[in-house]
GROMACS .gro file of C-alpha atoms in nm:
model
  428
    1UNK     CA    1  -1.169   1.547   3.442
    2UNK     CA    2  -1.057   1.945   3.323
    3UNK     CA    3  -0.720   2.039   3.293
    4UNK     CA    4  -0.620   2.416   3.253
    5UNK     CA    5  -0.577   2.528   2.883
    6UNK     CA    6  -0.244   2.607   2.713
    7UNK     CA    7   0.106   2.459   2.654
    8UNK     CA    8   0.203   2.411   3.008
    9UNK     CA    9  -0.015   2.112   3.048
   10UNK     CA   10   0.045   1.963   2.696
   11UNK     CA   11   0.301   1.666   2.880
   12UNK     CA   12   0.050   1.571   3.140
   13UNK     CA   13  -0.260   1.585   2.874
   14UNK     CA   14  -0.059   1.370   2.632
   15UNK     CA   15  -0.026   1.093   2.929
   16UNK     CA   16  -0.355   1.106   3.054
   17UNK     CA   17  -0.461   1.021   2.656
   18UNK     CA   18  -0.196   0.725   2.644
   19UNK     CA   19  -0.291   0.619   3.009
   20UNK     CA   20  -0.665   0.586   2.894
   21UNK     CA   21  -0.824   0.642   2.624
   22UNK     CA   22  -1.212   0.569   2.762
   23UNK     CA   23  -1.109   0.874   2.974
   24UNK     CA   24  -1.001   1.148   2.720
   25UNK     CA   25  -1.298   1.042   2.521
   26UNK     CA   26  -1.513   1.083   2.873
   27UNK     CA   27  -1.362   1.461   2.809
   28UNK     CA   28  -1.516   1.573   2.471
   29UNK     CA   29  -1.744   1.827   2.556
   30UNK     CA   30  -1.781   2.120   2.521
   31UNK     CA   31  -1.700   2.284   2.870
   32UNK     CA   32  -1.712   2.679   2.971
   33UNK     CA   33  -1.741   2.742   2.601
   34UNK     CA   34  -1.416   2.556   2.555
   35UNK     CA   35  -1.445   2.262   2.211
   36UNK     CA   36  -1.267   1.994   2.327
   37UNK     CA   37  -1.128   1.775   2.026
   38UNK     CA   38  -1.014   1.425   2.042
   39UNK     CA   39  -0.723   1.379   1.819
   40UNK     CA   40  -0.604   1.026   1.758
   41UNK     CA   41  -0.219   0.991   1.624
   42UNK     CA   42  -0.100   0.680   1.518
   43UNK     CA   43   0.310   0.790   1.474
   44UNK     CA   44   0.510   0.761   1.837
   45UNK     CA   45   0.812   0.902   1.598
   46UNK     CA   46   0.579   1.186   1.575
   47UNK     CA   47   0.413   1.278   1.950
   48UNK     CA   48   0.618   1.576   1.979
   49UNK     CA   49   0.610   1.747   1.652
   50UNK     CA   50   0.211   1.664   1.676
   51UNK     CA   51   0.232   1.862   2.063
   52UNK     CA   52   0.396   2.142   1.886
   53UNK     CA   53   0.161   2.201   1.616
   54UNK     CA   54  -0.156   2.160   1.873
   55UNK     CA   55   0.049   2.440   2.113
   56UNK     CA   56   0.030   2.705   1.775
   57UNK     CA   57  -0.265   2.592   1.707
   58UNK     CA   58  -0.437   2.664   2.021
   59UNK     CA   59  -0.252   2.967   2.092
   60UNK     CA   60  -0.441   3.048   1.789
   61UNK     CA   61  -0.763   2.949   1.912
   62UNK     CA   62  -0.851   2.990   2.270
   63UNK     CA   63  -1.181   2.817   2.185
   64UNK     CA   64  -1.058   2.469   2.116
   65UNK     CA   65  -0.823   2.252   2.287
   66UNK     CA   66  -0.719   1.943   2.101
   67UNK     CA   67  -0.596   1.609   2.333
   68UNK     CA   68  -0.322   1.455   2.111
   69UNK     CA   69  -0.457   1.014   2.165
   70UNK     CA   70  -0.106   0.824   2.102
   71UNK     CA   71  -0.129   0.456   2.223
   72UNK     CA   72   0.157   0.196   2.171
   73UNK     CA   73  -0.081  -0.037   1.982
   74UNK     CA   74  -0.291   0.224   1.721
   75UNK     CA   75  -0.423  -0.040   1.515
   76UNK     CA   76  -0.596  -0.199   1.763
   77UNK     CA   77  -0.691   0.106   1.937
   78UNK     CA   78  -0.830   0.268   1.650
   79UNK     CA   79  -1.045  -0.072   1.552
   80UNK     CA   80  -1.160  -0.105   1.960
   81UNK     CA   81  -1.280   0.259   1.964
   82UNK     CA   82  -1.486   0.250   1.661
   83UNK     CA   83  -1.643  -0.088   1.750
   84UNK     CA   84  -1.739   0.092   2.082
   85UNK     CA   85  -1.900   0.343   1.824
   86UNK     CA   86  -1.610   0.591   1.935
   87UNK     CA   87  -1.536   0.774   1.652
   88UNK     CA   88  -1.232   1.034   1.742
   89UNK     CA   89  -1.343   1.376   1.604
   90UNK     CA   90  -1.034   1.398   1.445
   91UNK     CA   91  -0.794   1.134   1.277
   92UNK     CA   92  -0.448   1.060   1.184
   93UNK     CA   93  -0.418   0.720   1.006
   94UNK     CA   94  -0.187   0.549   0.792
   95UNK     CA   95  -0.343   0.573   0.418
   96UNK     CA   96  -0.315   0.230   0.363
   97UNK     CA   97  -0.567  -0.072   0.267
   98UNK     CA   98  -0.719  -0.095   0.620
   99UNK     CA   99  -0.809   0.315   0.554
  100UNK     CA  100  -0.985   0.185   0.272
  101UNK     CA  101  -1.154  -0.016   0.438
  102UNK     CA  102  -1.273   0.172   0.710
  103UNK     CA  103  -1.343   0.436   0.466
  104UNK     CA  104  -1.570   0.232   0.208
  105UNK     CA  105  -1.760   0.167   0.582
  106UNK     CA  106  -1.838   0.544   0.581
  107UNK     CA  107  -1.641   0.629   0.943
  108UNK     CA  108  -1.476   0.912   0.775
  109UNK     CA  109  -1.633   1.292   0.680
  110UNK     CA  110  -1.596   1.391   0.349
  111UNK     CA  111  -1.364   1.644   0.324
  112UNK     CA  112  -1.385   1.701  -0.047
  113UNK     CA  113  -1.469   2.089  -0.008
  114UNK     CA  114  -1.164   2.205   0.186
  115UNK     CA  115  -0.963   2.420  -0.039
  116UNK     CA  116  -0.640   2.220   0.032
  117UNK     CA  117  -0.789   1.941  -0.148
  118UNK     CA  118  -0.716   2.095  -0.463
  119UNK     CA  119  -0.308   2.173  -0.373
  120UNK     CA  120  -0.221   1.803  -0.321
  121UNK     CA  121  -0.048   1.644  -0.598
  122UNK     CA  122  -0.225   1.450  -0.851
  123UNK     CA  123   0.006   1.107  -0.854
  124UNK     CA  124  -0.084   1.123  -0.456
  125UNK     CA  125  -0.436   1.217  -0.452
  126UNK     CA  126  -0.458   0.920  -0.722
  127UNK     CA  127  -0.343   0.698  -0.454
  128UNK     CA  128  -0.540   0.785  -0.166
  129UNK     CA  129  -0.854   0.789  -0.454
  130UNK     CA  130  -0.741   0.437  -0.548
  131UNK     CA  131  -0.823   0.300  -0.188
  132UNK     CA  132  -1.166   0.370  -0.173
  133UNK     CA  133  -1.421   0.610  -0.013
  134UNK     CA  134  -1.736   0.618   0.106
  135UNK     CA  135  -1.895   0.764  -0.191
  136UNK     CA  136  -1.806   0.864  -0.529
  137UNK     CA  137  -1.654   1.230  -0.481
  138UNK     CA  138  -1.581   1.222  -0.177
  139UNK     CA  139  -1.223   1.284   0.004
  140UNK     CA  140  -1.232   1.102   0.300
  141UNK     CA  141  -0.905   1.178   0.383
  142UNK     CA  142  -0.621   1.474   0.347
  143UNK     CA  143  -0.293   1.356   0.243
  144UNK     CA  144  -0.061   1.502   0.524
  145UNK     CA  145   0.265   1.389   0.443
  146UNK     CA  146   0.432   1.106   0.224
  147UNK     CA  147   0.695   0.910   0.196
  148UNK     CA  148   0.931   0.696  -0.023
  149UNK     CA  149   1.016   0.325  -0.046
  150UNK     CA  150   1.364   0.280  -0.212
  151UNK     CA  151   1.702   0.164  -0.155
  152UNK     CA  152   1.923   0.332   0.130
  153UNK     CA  153   2.277   0.347   0.110
  154UNK     CA  154   2.593   0.423   0.325
  155UNK     CA  155   2.774   0.726   0.042
  156UNK     CA  156   3.089   0.681   0.256
  157UNK     CA  157   3.131   0.285   0.181
  158UNK     CA  158   2.999   0.358  -0.180
  159UNK     CA  159   3.305   0.592  -0.168
  160UNK     CA  160   3.582   0.416  -0.027
  161UNK     CA  161   3.469   0.096  -0.283
  162UNK     CA  162   3.457   0.281  -0.554
  163UNK     CA  163   3.097   0.219  -0.637
  164UNK     CA  164   2.840   0.421  -0.838
  165UNK     CA  165   2.512   0.415  -0.756
  166UNK     CA  166   2.319   0.188  -0.962
  167UNK     CA  167   2.013   0.294  -1.206
  168UNK     CA  168   1.978  -0.023  -1.359
  169UNK     CA  169   1.921  -0.399  -1.235
  170UNK     CA  170   2.300  -0.493  -1.363
  171UNK     CA  171   2.430  -0.215  -1.185
  172UNK     CA  172   2.254  -0.307  -0.858
  173UNK     CA  173   2.420  -0.651  -0.850
  174UNK     CA  174   2.710  -0.546  -0.958
  175UNK     CA  175   2.736  -0.333  -0.675
  176UNK     CA  176   2.619  -0.554  -0.445
  177UNK     CA  177   2.858  -0.831  -0.630
  178UNK     CA  178   3.191  -0.577  -0.509
  179UNK     CA  179   3.111  -0.515  -0.147
  180UNK     CA  180   3.046  -0.928  -0.087
  181UNK     CA  181   3.369  -0.957  -0.268
  182UNK     CA  182   3.510  -0.682  -0.023
  183UNK     CA  183   3.401  -0.863   0.263
  184UNK     CA  184   3.142  -0.546   0.335
  185UNK     CA  185   2.794  -0.681   0.363
  186UNK     CA  186   2.557  -0.533   0.086
  187UNK     CA  187   2.247  -0.563   0.241
  188UNK     CA  188   2.123  -0.599   0.590
  189UNK     CA  189   1.808  -0.764   0.634
  190UNK     CA  190   1.587  -0.813   0.898
  191UNK     CA  191   1.385  -1.108   0.819
  192UNK     CA  192   1.257  -1.150   1.191
  193UNK     CA  193   1.016  -0.907   1.115
  194UNK     CA  194   0.822  -1.010   0.862
  195UNK     CA  195   0.656  -0.713   0.739
  196UNK     CA  196   1.063  -0.591   0.623
  197UNK     CA  197   1.042  -0.791   0.330
  198UNK     CA  198   0.729  -0.607   0.157
  199UNK     CA  199   0.902  -0.304   0.092
  200UNK     CA  200   1.099  -0.538  -0.181
  201UNK     CA  201   0.766  -0.692  -0.258
  202UNK     CA  202   0.599  -0.403  -0.345
  203UNK     CA  203   0.913  -0.229  -0.547
  204UNK     CA  204   0.976  -0.507  -0.766
  205UNK     CA  205   0.618  -0.637  -0.790
  206UNK     CA  206   0.489  -0.284  -0.853
  207UNK     CA  207   0.730  -0.224  -1.147
  208UNK     CA  208   0.756  -0.549  -1.300
  209UNK     CA  209   0.337  -0.665  -1.303
  210UNK     CA  210   0.152  -0.596  -1.621
  211UNK     CA  211  -0.079  -0.298  -1.627
  212UNK     CA  212  -0.359  -0.272  -1.463
  213UNK     CA  213  -0.319  -0.618  -1.252
  214UNK     CA  214  -0.522  -0.550  -0.962
  215UNK     CA  215  -0.833  -0.450  -1.128
  216UNK     CA  216  -0.832  -0.725  -1.359
  217UNK     CA  217  -0.737  -0.974  -1.092
  218UNK     CA  218  -1.036  -0.826  -0.894
  219UNK     CA  219  -1.272  -0.854  -1.269
  220UNK     CA  220  -1.160  -1.253  -1.220
  221UNK     CA  221  -1.317  -1.318  -0.941
  222UNK     CA  222  -1.227  -1.632  -0.757
  223UNK     CA  223  -1.145  -1.828  -1.088
  224UNK     CA  224  -0.756  -1.646  -1.045
  225UNK     CA  225  -0.638  -2.027  -1.228
  226UNK     CA  226  -0.805  -1.953  -1.569
  227UNK     CA  227  -0.795  -1.599  -1.570
  228UNK     CA  228  -0.588  -1.354  -1.771
  229UNK     CA  229  -0.357  -1.274  -1.478
  230UNK     CA  230  -0.250  -1.446  -1.189
  231UNK     CA  231   0.060  -1.440  -0.909
  232UNK     CA  232   0.170  -1.717  -1.072
  233UNK     CA  233   0.178  -1.571  -1.448
  234UNK     CA  234   0.291  -1.246  -1.344
  235UNK     CA  235   0.470  -1.217  -1.073
  236UNK     CA  236   0.805  -1.489  -1.115
  237UNK     CA  237   1.052  -1.207  -1.254
  238UNK     CA  238   0.993  -1.005  -0.967
  239UNK     CA  239   1.028  -1.258  -0.618
  240UNK     CA  240   1.338  -1.382  -0.803
  241UNK     CA  241   1.453  -1.092  -0.786
  242UNK     CA  242   1.363  -1.060  -0.472
  243UNK     CA  243   1.530  -1.344  -0.347
  244UNK     CA  244   1.825  -1.254  -0.494
  245UNK     CA  245   1.852  -0.924  -0.299
  246UNK     CA  246   1.793  -1.142   0.007
  247UNK     CA  247   2.054  -1.381  -0.068
  248UNK     CA  248   2.325  -1.060  -0.028
  249UNK     CA  249   2.227  -0.998   0.325
  250UNK     CA  250   2.413  -1.105   0.638
  251UNK     CA  251   2.403  -1.429   0.790
  252UNK     CA  252   2.165  -1.461   1.075
  253UNK     CA  253   1.943  -1.241   0.906
  254UNK     CA  254   1.625  -1.451   1.075
  255UNK     CA  255   1.727  -1.378   1.381
  256UNK     CA  256   1.706  -0.965   1.339
  257UNK     CA  257   1.398  -0.724   1.396
  258UNK     CA  258   1.365  -0.381   1.186
  259UNK     CA  259   1.515  -0.156   1.539
  260UNK     CA  260   1.893  -0.413   1.465
  261UNK     CA  261   1.848  -0.301   1.100
  262UNK     CA  262   1.828   0.022   1.146
  263UNK     CA  263   2.138   0.029   1.455
  264UNK     CA  264   2.325  -0.183   1.213
  265UNK     CA  265   2.287   0.029   0.916
  266UNK     CA  266   2.348   0.353   1.139
  267UNK     CA  267   2.655   0.174   1.266
  268UNK     CA  268   2.779   0.144   0.890
  269UNK     CA  269   2.759  -0.248   0.899
  270UNK     CA  270   2.613  -0.313   0.530
  271UNK     CA  271   2.690  -0.080   0.243
  272UNK     CA  272   2.239  -0.058   0.149
  273UNK     CA  273   1.958  -0.074   0.348
  274UNK     CA  274   1.614  -0.213   0.186
  275UNK     CA  275   1.369   0.022   0.348
  276UNK     CA  276   1.240   0.354   0.255
  277UNK     CA  277   1.229   0.664   0.388
  278UNK     CA  278   1.010   0.682   0.707
  279UNK     CA  279   1.321   0.469   0.831
  280UNK     CA  280   1.588   0.760   0.781
  281UNK     CA  281   1.475   0.928   1.169
  282UNK     CA  282   1.553   0.597   1.363
  283UNK     CA  283   1.865   0.544   1.205
  284UNK     CA  284   2.000   0.917   1.252
  285UNK     CA  285   1.868   0.881   1.630
  286UNK     CA  286   2.109   0.612   1.685
  287UNK     CA  287   2.378   0.758   1.453
  288UNK     CA  288   2.276   1.122   1.359
  289UNK     CA  289   2.646   1.157   1.138
  290UNK     CA  290   2.563   0.857   0.926
  291UNK     CA  291   2.624   0.943   0.557
  292UNK     CA  292   2.247   0.802   0.396
  293UNK     CA  293   2.183   0.824   0.055
  294UNK     CA  294   1.878   0.703  -0.160
  295UNK     CA  295   1.811   0.557  -0.500
  296UNK     CA  296   1.492   0.384  -0.640
  297UNK     CA  297   1.496   0.036  -0.713
  298UNK     CA  298   1.607  -0.084  -1.049
  299UNK     CA  299   1.415  -0.343  -1.134
  300UNK     CA  300   1.493  -0.336  -1.505
  301UNK     CA  301   1.814  -0.266  -1.705
  302UNK     CA  302   1.605   0.081  -1.852
  303UNK     CA  303   1.633   0.369  -1.619
  304UNK     CA  304   1.366   0.538  -1.797
  305UNK     CA  305   1.106   0.308  -1.622
  306UNK     CA  306   1.199   0.333  -1.277
  307UNK     CA  307   0.963   0.436  -1.045
  308UNK     CA  308   0.903   0.548  -0.648
  309UNK     CA  309   0.678   0.330  -0.435
  310UNK     CA  310   0.511   0.659  -0.233
  311UNK     CA  311   0.208   0.590   0.044
  312UNK     CA  312   0.052   0.858   0.250
  313UNK     CA  313   0.175   0.803   0.542
  314UNK     CA  314  -0.020   0.990   0.727
  315UNK     CA  315  -0.308   1.099   0.667
  316UNK     CA  316  -0.606   1.329   0.778
  317UNK     CA  317  -0.971   1.239   0.850
  318UNK     CA  318  -1.263   1.368   1.056
  319UNK     CA  319  -1.496   1.119   1.226
  320UNK     CA  320  -1.821   1.134   1.003
  321UNK     CA  321  -2.028   1.168   1.331
  322UNK     CA  322  -1.859   1.428   1.537
  323UNK     CA  323  -2.014   1.646   1.728
  324UNK     CA  324  -1.784   1.945   1.660
  325UNK     CA  325  -1.736   1.904   1.276
  326UNK     CA  326  -1.690   2.310   1.266
  327UNK     CA  327  -1.367   2.311   1.550
  328UNK     CA  328  -1.242   2.014   1.380
  329UNK     CA  329  -1.238   2.179   1.003
  330UNK     CA  330  -1.068   2.423   1.169
  331UNK     CA  331  -0.804   2.246   1.333
  332UNK     CA  332  -0.747   2.042   0.995
  333UNK     CA  333  -0.739   2.318   0.806
  334UNK     CA  334  -0.478   2.444   1.028
  335UNK     CA  335  -0.286   2.093   1.027
  336UNK     CA  336  -0.283   2.098   0.628
  337UNK     CA  337  -0.127   2.522   0.583
  338UNK     CA  338   0.174   2.449   0.364
  339UNK     CA  339   0.398   2.568   0.642
  340UNK     CA  340   0.296   2.340   0.922
  341UNK     CA  341   0.303   2.015   0.671
  342UNK     CA  342   0.653   2.161   0.509
  343UNK     CA  343   0.800   2.141   0.855
  344UNK     CA  344   0.674   1.832   0.969
  345UNK     CA  345   0.809   1.702   0.653
  346UNK     CA  346   1.168   1.823   0.716
  347UNK     CA  347   1.171   1.680   1.088
  348UNK     CA  348   0.996   1.334   1.034
  349UNK     CA  349   1.256   1.288   0.616
  350UNK     CA  350   0.933   1.277   0.467
  351UNK     CA  351   0.764   1.408   0.108
  352UNK     CA  352   0.527   1.718   0.113
  353UNK     CA  353   0.220   1.575  -0.085
  354UNK     CA  354   0.150   1.968  -0.180
  355UNK     CA  355   0.187   2.045  -0.509
  356UNK     CA  356   0.331   2.399  -0.397
  357UNK     CA  357   0.623   2.308  -0.175
  358UNK     CA  358   0.964   2.346  -0.175
  359UNK     CA  359   1.191   2.043  -0.306
  360UNK     CA  360   1.310   1.828  -0.034
  361UNK     CA  361   1.640   1.978   0.102
  362UNK     CA  362   1.773   1.648   0.296
  363UNK     CA  363   2.046   1.459   0.115
  364UNK     CA  364   1.956   1.163   0.246
  365UNK     CA  365   1.563   1.227   0.052
  366UNK     CA  366   1.815   1.351  -0.225
  367UNK     CA  367   1.819   1.046  -0.460
  368UNK     CA  368   1.426   0.970  -0.492
  369UNK     CA  369   1.273   1.311  -0.487
  370UNK     CA  370   1.356   1.376  -0.819
  371UNK     CA  371   1.118   1.108  -0.916
  372UNK     CA  372   0.858   1.219  -0.656
  373UNK     CA  373   0.883   1.582  -0.782
  374UNK     CA  374   0.808   1.430  -1.128
  375UNK     CA  375   0.504   1.237  -1.055
  376UNK     CA  376   0.698   0.894  -1.137
  377UNK     CA  377   0.547   0.733  -0.841
  378UNK     CA  378   0.323   0.479  -0.750
  379UNK     CA  379   0.100   0.318  -0.513
  380UNK     CA  380   0.184   0.079  -0.241
  381UNK     CA  381   0.097  -0.262  -0.420
  382UNK     CA  382   0.032  -0.458  -0.100
  383UNK     CA  383  -0.247  -0.145  -0.024
  384UNK     CA  384  -0.442  -0.385  -0.286
  385UNK     CA  385  -0.449  -0.659  -0.088
  386UNK     CA  386  -0.674  -0.801   0.123
  387UNK     CA  387  -0.598  -0.752   0.537
  388UNK     CA  388  -0.682  -1.115   0.550
  389UNK     CA  389  -0.395  -1.202   0.331
  390UNK     CA  390  -0.091  -1.265   0.549
  391UNK     CA  391   0.176  -1.093   0.251
  392UNK     CA  392   0.448  -1.098   0.524
  393UNK     CA  393   0.465  -1.422   0.649
  394UNK     CA  394   0.394  -1.593   0.281
  395UNK     CA  395   0.738  -1.318   0.238
  396UNK     CA  396   0.888  -1.462   0.539
  397UNK     CA  397   0.919  -1.824   0.467
  398UNK     CA  398   0.986  -1.767   0.094
  399UNK     CA  399   1.308  -1.581   0.210
  400UNK     CA  400   1.392  -1.841   0.429
  401UNK     CA  401   1.438  -2.075   0.192
  402UNK     CA  402   1.083  -2.188   0.037
  403UNK     CA  403   1.064  -2.163  -0.327
  404UNK     CA  404   0.886  -1.896  -0.520
  405UNK     CA  405   0.673  -2.149  -0.714
  406UNK     CA  406   0.493  -2.232  -0.380
  407UNK     CA  407   0.472  -1.863  -0.297
  408UNK     CA  408   0.299  -1.776  -0.617
  409UNK     CA  409   0.070  -2.103  -0.608
  410UNK     CA  410  -0.009  -1.971  -0.259
  411UNK     CA  411  -0.062  -1.672  -0.323
  412UNK     CA  412  -0.314  -1.729  -0.597
  413UNK     CA  413  -0.506  -1.997  -0.378
  414UNK     CA  414  -0.592  -1.780  -0.102
  415UNK     CA  415  -0.685  -1.429  -0.311
  416UNK     CA  416  -0.947  -1.683  -0.522
  417UNK     CA  417  -1.045  -1.777  -0.159
  418UNK     CA  418  -1.113  -1.451  -0.035
  419UNK     CA  419  -1.264  -1.328  -0.351
  420UNK     CA  420  -1.517  -1.642  -0.354
  421UNK     CA  421  -1.634  -1.446   0.007
  422UNK     CA  422  -1.603  -1.047  -0.125
  423UNK     CA  423  -1.580  -1.014  -0.455
  424UNK     CA  424  -1.860  -1.027  -0.692
  425UNK     CA  425  -1.809  -1.282  -0.991
  426UNK     CA  426  -1.853  -1.037  -1.295
  427UNK     CA  427  -1.931  -1.403  -1.541
  428UNK     CA  428  -2.206  -1.492  -1.276
   0.00000   0.00000   0.00000
């Protein structure tokens, strides 16, 4: 099926993409001197943003048509396409541990010679490089958008109860106790969705773990029990603090999911919310007037040690075996132009990964932005965990009444099992 070229057909072509990836992929050929690129896009809330970007690109590049493909379960969809050897021409992916596995499997093209690579903030570039690549020196994804994980707070409630933004762990506990005493839920928690405990884990664990923890853990192979580092040895403080914060959650948290949490926080049902910048658009969709602020997890009583956890929310890659490498690179270069990156960041309450970007003007990000701009950021430590280790479910069990010792022993045991299968033991 060939569709007319131009913005007027954008919605129709998106519907076609969502309804049948196979149909779209079958059309990825040059027809009438027009090259069609299959563009896999994983964020449902960003479909309209990318549709507008594509319109601009096509207007400037009449010989290239871009078909945006988004399906509800993007993670499963991309794996299905790869199994069928139908890697899209251009992809956006959350640049996490699964991306790293695909990069190391040489699914993506090397983009190291794109000029924009040198414009990415060094700390952001390091986060992607640490996840792995097809070969040393290769760049298999260019950061398009960065997020920041921290604690969101209701500015109006903080002002109403005279609570200052906490900068230390003790101040955070004092703030939570003040709200609790006043009958205000300190933290709205959403334990039904296991993954929503991950942000607290990565912030507290990332700030409190020993330096190079995961590199040293991998070096131990499967012999974690007798190694110098382990979850049991190095994570008790982080996990005790995590369960302490969840103790300030509302009744019935086990039956509340992420969407319920966004709606409740938007309605002013809690003073704080342990989520990152990525939740802000969904919260504002419920209540555009909610007065959101943010601050990083004060994991210790030393503010100078505080860091912000940041990840590459959207990375852009090109399929290694695309039949249209020149056109794909032209589209990626357009996507990575400073004006496109900046506009997307503003629309999605995200951070630009480019060093030349202007400071964020979103008031909801004001508490996190200085750390980002000063490179006081660390990556998501859960991206260092193998996908077969079900961290979210273990965290859920812990928060629902489990013991910290049992959680940590389970993490060590499961890591050892996986390491025995996948990590060469340097002692062998």
